[in-house]
Amino acid sequence: MNEWIPVYQAANSLEAHTLKGAMEVAGIAVLLQGEALSGALGELPVNAVEVTLLIHPADLEGARHILEQYRRGNGGSWRCPRCGEHNAASFEICWRCGQEPDPGV
Ligand SMILES: [Zn+2]
């Protein structure tokens, strides 16, 4: 199977690579989508460039587990499922709209 599905949209390239590394350590193959575009766009703020992590469907459960750990752990930001705002890991609800992070994503 060569099917890839999006599992997470990272706020920026740095976050994407952090998660990619964590997943690869766990034996999950990760493809980054959107990163090439960021180079072509030039001097945009880091936050303006989003990178989507793609994985094989068979790795979905493991990938979600890693994402969950990442959200709870070392300073990673999370993305509001309602308004799309990026929040620091220390925020338990979205600073903009008050939504809680979606644990199912
Ligand atoms: Zn929000």
Short mmCIF file of N, CA and C and ligand atoms in Angstrom, two decimals:
data_model
loop_
_atom_site.label_atom_id
_atom_site.label_comp_id
_atom_site.label_asym_id
_atom_site.label_seq_id
_atom_site.Cartn_x
_atom_site.Cartn_y
_atom_site.Cartn_z
N MET A 1 0.83 -1.20 0.00
CA MET A 1 0.00 0.00 0.00
C MET A 1 0.86 1.24 0.00
N ASN A 2 0.62 2.13 -0.93
CA ASN A 2 1.36 3.38 -0.97
C ASN A 2 0.47 4.57 -0.66
N GLU A 3 -0.59 4.32 0.01
CA GLU A 3 -1.51 5.40 0.33
C GLU A 3 -0.98 6.23 1.50
N TRP A 4 -1.10 7.55 1.37
CA TRP A 4 -0.70 8.45 2.45
C TRP A 4 -1.91 9.24 2.91
N ILE A 5 -2.05 9.38 4.20
CA ILE A 5 -3.15 10.18 4.72
C ILE A 5 -2.60 11.26 5.64
N PRO A 6 -3.23 12.44 5.65
CA PRO A 6 -2.78 13.50 6.55
C PRO A 6 -3.15 13.17 7.99
N VAL A 7 -2.21 13.35 8.89
CA VAL A 7 -2.48 13.03 10.29
C VAL A 7 -2.37 14.27 11.17
N TYR A 8 -1.64 15.27 10.67
CA TYR A 8 -1.45 16.45 11.50
C TYR A 8 -0.96 17.60 10.64
N GLN A 9 -1.44 18.80 10.97
CA GLN A 9 -0.95 19.98 10.28
C GLN A 9 -0.08 20.77 11.26
N ALA A 10 1.18 20.78 10.98
CA ALA A 10 2.12 21.47 11.87
C ALA A 10 2.08 22.96 11.62
N ALA A 11 2.36 23.71 12.67
CA ALA A 11 2.33 25.18 12.57
C ALA A 11 3.47 25.69 11.70
N ASN A 12 4.55 24.96 11.67
CA ASN A 12 5.71 25.41 10.91
C ASN A 12 6.64 24.23 10.64
N SER A 13 7.67 24.51 9.89
CA SER A 13 8.59 23.47 9.48
C SER A 13 9.32 22.83 10.67
N LEU A 14 9.64 23.66 11.65
CA LEU A 14 10.36 23.15 12.81
C LEU A 14 9.51 22.11 13.56
N GLU A 15 8.25 22.46 13.77
CA GLU A 15 7.35 21.53 14.46
C GLU A 15 7.18 20.25 13.64
N ALA A 16 7.05 20.41 12.35
CA ALA A 16 6.87 19.26 11.47
C ALA A 16 8.06 18.30 11.58
N HIS A 17 9.25 18.86 11.59
CA HIS A 17 10.44 18.01 11.66
C HIS A 17 10.60 17.36 13.03
N THR A 18 10.18 18.09 14.06
CA THR A 18 10.23 17.51 15.40
C THR A 18 9.34 16.28 15.48
N LEU A 19 8.11 16.41 14.95
CA LEU A 19 7.17 15.31 14.99
C LEU A 19 7.60 14.18 14.06
N LYS A 20 8.12 14.55 12.91
CA LYS A 20 8.59 13.54 11.96
C LYS A 20 9.68 12.68 12.60
N GLY A 21 10.59 13.35 13.29
CA GLY A 21 11.67 12.63 13.95
C GLY A 21 11.14 11.69 15.02
N ALA A 22 10.18 12.17 15.80
CA ALA A 22 9.62 11.35 16.87
C ALA A 22 8.90 10.12 16.30
N MET A 23 8.22 10.32 15.19
CA MET A 23 7.50 9.20 14.58
C MET A 23 8.45 8.20 13.94
N GLU A 24 9.48 8.71 13.32
CA GLU A 24 10.43 7.80 12.66
C GLU A 24 11.18 6.95 13.68
N VAL A 25 11.42 7.53 14.86
CA VAL A 25 12.02 6.75 15.94
C VAL A 25 11.11 5.59 16.31
N ALA A 26 9.81 5.83 16.23
CA ALA A 26 8.82 4.82 16.57
C ALA A 26 8.53 3.88 15.39
N GLY A 27 9.26 4.05 14.30
CA GLY A 27 9.10 3.16 13.16
C GLY A 27 7.99 3.55 12.21
N ILE A 28 7.55 4.81 12.30
CA ILE A 28 6.46 5.28 11.44
C ILE A 28 7.04 6.13 10.31
N ALA A 29 6.73 5.76 9.09
CA ALA A 29 7.21 6.53 7.94
C ALA A 29 6.37 7.79 7.79
N VAL A 30 7.05 8.92 7.62
CA VAL A 30 6.35 10.21 7.55
C VAL A 30 6.76 10.96 6.28
N LEU A 31 5.76 11.55 5.64
CA LEU A 31 6.01 12.39 4.48
C LEU A 31 5.55 13.80 4.84
N LEU A 32 6.38 14.79 4.56
CA LEU A 32 5.99 16.18 4.84
C LEU A 32 5.48 16.82 3.55
N GLN A 33 4.33 17.48 3.67
CA GLN A 33 3.73 18.12 2.52
C GLN A 33 3.57 19.61 2.79
N GLY A 34 4.01 20.44 1.88
CA GLY A 34 3.84 21.87 2.04
C GLY A 34 5.15 22.59 2.29
N GLU A 35 6.15 21.83 2.64
CA GLU A 35 7.41 22.46 3.00
C GLU A 35 8.10 23.08 1.80
N ALA A 36 8.03 22.44 0.68
CA ALA A 36 8.67 22.96 -0.53
C ALA A 36 8.08 24.32 -0.89
N LEU A 37 6.79 24.45 -0.69
CA LEU A 37 6.11 25.70 -1.00
C LEU A 37 6.66 26.85 -0.18
N SER A 38 6.99 26.56 1.09
CA SER A 38 7.44 27.62 1.98
C SER A 38 8.71 28.28 1.46
N GLY A 39 9.58 27.48 0.87
CA GLY A 39 10.81 28.04 0.34
C GLY A 39 10.54 29.01 -0.80
N ALA A 40 9.57 28.65 -1.62
CA ALA A 40 9.26 29.48 -2.78
C ALA A 40 8.61 30.81 -2.39
N LEU A 41 7.95 30.81 -1.25
CA LEU A 41 7.23 32.01 -0.84
C LEU A 41 8.14 33.05 -0.21
N GLY A 42 9.32 32.62 0.21
CA GLY A 42 10.27 33.61 0.70
C GLY A 42 10.02 34.08 2.13
N GLU A 43 9.96 35.38 2.29
CA GLU A 43 10.05 35.97 3.62
C GLU A 43 8.73 36.04 4.38
N LEU A 44 7.99 34.99 4.39
CA LEU A 44 6.76 34.99 5.17
C LEU A 44 7.10 34.70 6.63
N PRO A 45 6.25 35.19 7.53
CA PRO A 45 6.44 34.80 8.94
C PRO A 45 6.37 33.28 9.06
N VAL A 46 7.09 32.75 10.02
CA VAL A 46 7.15 31.31 10.19
C VAL A 46 5.75 30.71 10.34
N ASN A 47 4.90 31.40 11.05
CA ASN A 47 3.57 30.87 11.31
C ASN A 47 2.69 30.78 10.07
N ALA A 48 3.08 31.49 9.03
CA ALA A 48 2.23 31.51 7.84
C ALA A 48 2.41 30.25 7.01
N VAL A 49 3.43 29.49 7.31
CA VAL A 49 3.73 28.31 6.51
C VAL A 49 3.36 27.05 7.28
N GLU A 50 2.38 26.35 6.79
CA GLU A 50 1.96 25.14 7.47
C GLU A 50 2.45 23.92 6.71
N VAL A 51 2.82 22.92 7.48
CA VAL A 51 3.34 21.69 6.90
C VAL A 51 2.45 20.53 7.37
N THR A 52 1.97 19.77 6.42
CA THR A 52 1.12 18.63 6.76
C THR A 52 1.95 17.36 6.84
N LEU A 53 1.74 16.60 7.92
CA LEU A 53 2.41 15.31 8.05
C LEU A 53 1.51 14.23 7.47
N LEU A 54 2.07 13.44 6.57
CA LEU A 54 1.34 12.33 5.96
C LEU A 54 1.94 11.02 6.44
N ILE A 55 1.05 10.06 6.71
CA ILE A 55 1.51 8.74 7.14
C ILE A 55 0.70 7.67 6.42
N HIS A 56 1.13 6.43 6.58
CA HIS A 56 0.33 5.30 6.08
C HIS A 56 -0.82 5.05 7.05
N PRO A 57 -1.99 4.70 6.54
CA PRO A 57 -3.14 4.44 7.41
C PRO A 57 -2.84 3.42 8.50
N ALA A 58 -2.02 2.45 8.22
CA ALA A 58 -1.70 1.43 9.21
C ALA A 58 -0.98 2.01 10.43
N ASP A 59 -0.36 3.17 10.25
CA ASP A 59 0.41 3.78 11.35
C ASP A 59 -0.41 4.81 12.12
N LEU A 60 -1.68 4.94 11.77
CA LEU A 60 -2.48 6.03 12.34
C LEU A 60 -2.52 6.00 13.86
N GLU A 61 -2.75 4.83 14.41
CA GLU A 61 -2.89 4.75 15.86
C GLU A 61 -1.59 5.16 16.55
N GLY A 62 -0.50 4.64 16.07
CA GLY A 62 0.79 4.98 16.66
C GLY A 62 1.11 6.45 16.51
N ALA A 63 0.78 7.01 15.37
CA ALA A 63 1.05 8.42 15.12
C ALA A 63 0.23 9.31 16.05
N ARG A 64 -1.01 8.94 16.26
CA ARG A 64 -1.86 9.72 17.16
C ARG A 64 -1.31 9.69 18.59
N HIS A 65 -0.82 8.55 18.96
CA HIS A 65 -0.25 8.41 20.29
C HIS A 65 0.94 9.37 20.46
N ILE A 66 1.75 9.45 19.45
CA ILE A 66 2.91 10.33 19.50
C ILE A 66 2.48 11.80 19.52
N LEU A 67 1.47 12.11 18.72
CA LEU A 67 0.96 13.48 18.70
C LEU A 67 0.42 13.87 20.07
N GLU A 68 -0.25 12.94 20.70
CA GLU A 68 -0.81 13.19 22.02
C GLU A 68 0.30 13.48 23.02
N GLN A 69 1.32 12.68 22.98
CA GLN A 69 2.47 12.90 23.88
C GLN A 69 3.12 14.24 23.59
N TYR A 70 3.20 14.56 22.33
CA TYR A 70 3.84 15.81 21.93
C TYR A 70 3.07 17.01 22.47
N ARG A 71 1.75 16.94 22.38
CA ARG A 71 0.92 18.04 22.87
C ARG A 71 1.08 18.23 24.36
N ARG A 72 1.17 17.14 25.08
CA ARG A 72 1.26 17.23 26.53
C ARG A 72 2.68 17.57 26.99
N GLY A 73 3.61 17.29 26.15
CA GLY A 73 5.01 17.31 26.55
C GLY A 73 5.73 18.62 26.31
N ASN A 74 6.87 18.47 25.76
CA ASN A 74 7.93 19.47 25.77
C ASN A 74 7.69 20.71 24.91
N GLY A 75 6.79 21.56 25.34
CA GLY A 75 6.71 22.88 24.74
C GLY A 75 6.11 22.95 23.35
N GLY A 76 5.45 21.88 22.91
CA GLY A 76 4.85 21.94 21.58
C GLY A 76 3.57 22.75 21.60
N SER A 77 3.28 23.42 20.53
CA SER A 77 2.03 24.14 20.44
C SER A 77 0.94 23.23 19.89
N TRP A 78 -0.31 23.61 20.06
CA TRP A 78 -1.40 22.84 19.47
C TRP A 78 -2.31 23.77 18.70
N ARG A 79 -3.07 23.19 17.82
CA ARG A 79 -3.88 23.98 16.91
C ARG A 79 -5.35 23.83 17.30
N CYS A 80 -6.01 24.95 17.47
CA CYS A 80 -7.41 24.92 17.88
C CYS A 80 -8.28 24.27 16.80
N PRO A 81 -9.08 23.26 17.19
CA PRO A 81 -9.93 22.58 16.20
C PRO A 81 -11.10 23.44 15.74
N ARG A 82 -11.41 24.50 16.48
CA ARG A 82 -12.54 25.34 16.10
C ARG A 82 -12.12 26.52 15.24
N CYS A 83 -11.16 27.30 15.72
CA CYS A 83 -10.81 28.53 14.99
C CYS A 83 -9.45 28.44 14.29
N GLY A 84 -8.70 27.38 14.57
CA GLY A 84 -7.44 27.21 13.85
C GLY A 84 -6.28 27.97 14.46
N GLU A 85 -6.50 28.62 15.58
CA GLU A 85 -5.43 29.38 16.21
C GLU A 85 -4.37 28.44 16.79
N HIS A 86 -3.12 28.89 16.77
CA HIS A 86 -2.05 28.10 17.39
C HIS A 86 -1.89 28.52 18.84
N ASN A 87 -1.84 27.53 19.71
CA ASN A 87 -1.73 27.81 21.13
C ASN A 87 -0.49 27.16 21.70
N ALA A 88 0.13 27.82 22.66
CA ALA A 88 1.27 27.24 23.35
C ALA A 88 0.81 26.02 24.14
N ALA A 89 1.74 25.09 24.37
CA ALA A 89 1.40 23.84 25.04
C ALA A 89 0.86 24.08 26.44
N SER A 90 1.26 25.20 27.05
CA SER A 90 0.83 25.49 28.42
C SER A 90 -0.64 25.91 28.48
N PHE A 91 -1.24 26.25 27.35
CA PHE A 91 -2.65 26.64 27.34
C PHE A 91 -3.52 25.40 27.27
N GLU A 92 -4.46 25.31 28.20
CA GLU A 92 -5.35 24.15 28.19
C GLU A 92 -6.57 24.38 27.32
N ILE A 93 -6.88 25.65 27.08
CA ILE A 93 -7.94 25.99 26.13
C ILE A 93 -7.40 27.05 25.18
N CYS A 94 -8.06 27.17 24.04
CA CYS A 94 -7.64 28.15 23.04
C CYS A 94 -7.75 29.56 23.62
N TRP A 95 -6.69 30.34 23.48
CA TRP A 95 -6.71 31.69 24.03
C TRP A 95 -7.66 32.59 23.26
N ARG A 96 -7.97 32.21 22.04
CA ARG A 96 -8.83 33.09 21.24
C ARG A 96 -10.33 32.78 21.44
N CYS A 97 -10.68 31.49 21.40
CA CYS A 97 -12.12 31.17 21.41
C CYS A 97 -12.52 30.28 22.58
N GLY A 98 -11.57 29.79 23.37
CA GLY A 98 -11.93 29.01 24.54
C GLY A 98 -12.15 27.53 24.28
N GLN A 99 -11.95 27.09 23.04
CA GLN A 99 -12.13 25.68 22.69
C GLN A 99 -11.01 24.83 23.28
N GLU A 100 -11.37 23.61 23.72
CA GLU A 100 -10.34 22.67 24.17
C GLU A 100 -9.73 21.97 22.97
N PRO A 101 -8.48 21.55 23.10
CA PRO A 101 -7.87 20.81 22.00
C PRO A 101 -8.59 19.50 21.77
N ASP A 102 -8.69 19.09 20.53
CA ASP A 102 -9.40 17.86 20.18
C ASP A 102 -8.45 16.67 20.31
N PRO A 103 -8.68 15.79 21.28
CA PRO A 103 -7.77 14.66 21.49
C PRO A 103 -7.87 13.63 20.38
N GLY A 104 -8.89 13.71 19.55
CA GLY A 104 -9.09 12.69 18.52
C GLY A 104 -8.35 12.98 17.24
N VAL A 105 -7.77 14.15 17.12
CA VAL A 105 -7.10 14.51 15.86
C VAL A 105 -5.67 14.02 15.85
ZN ZN B 1 -9.86 28.66 18.98
#
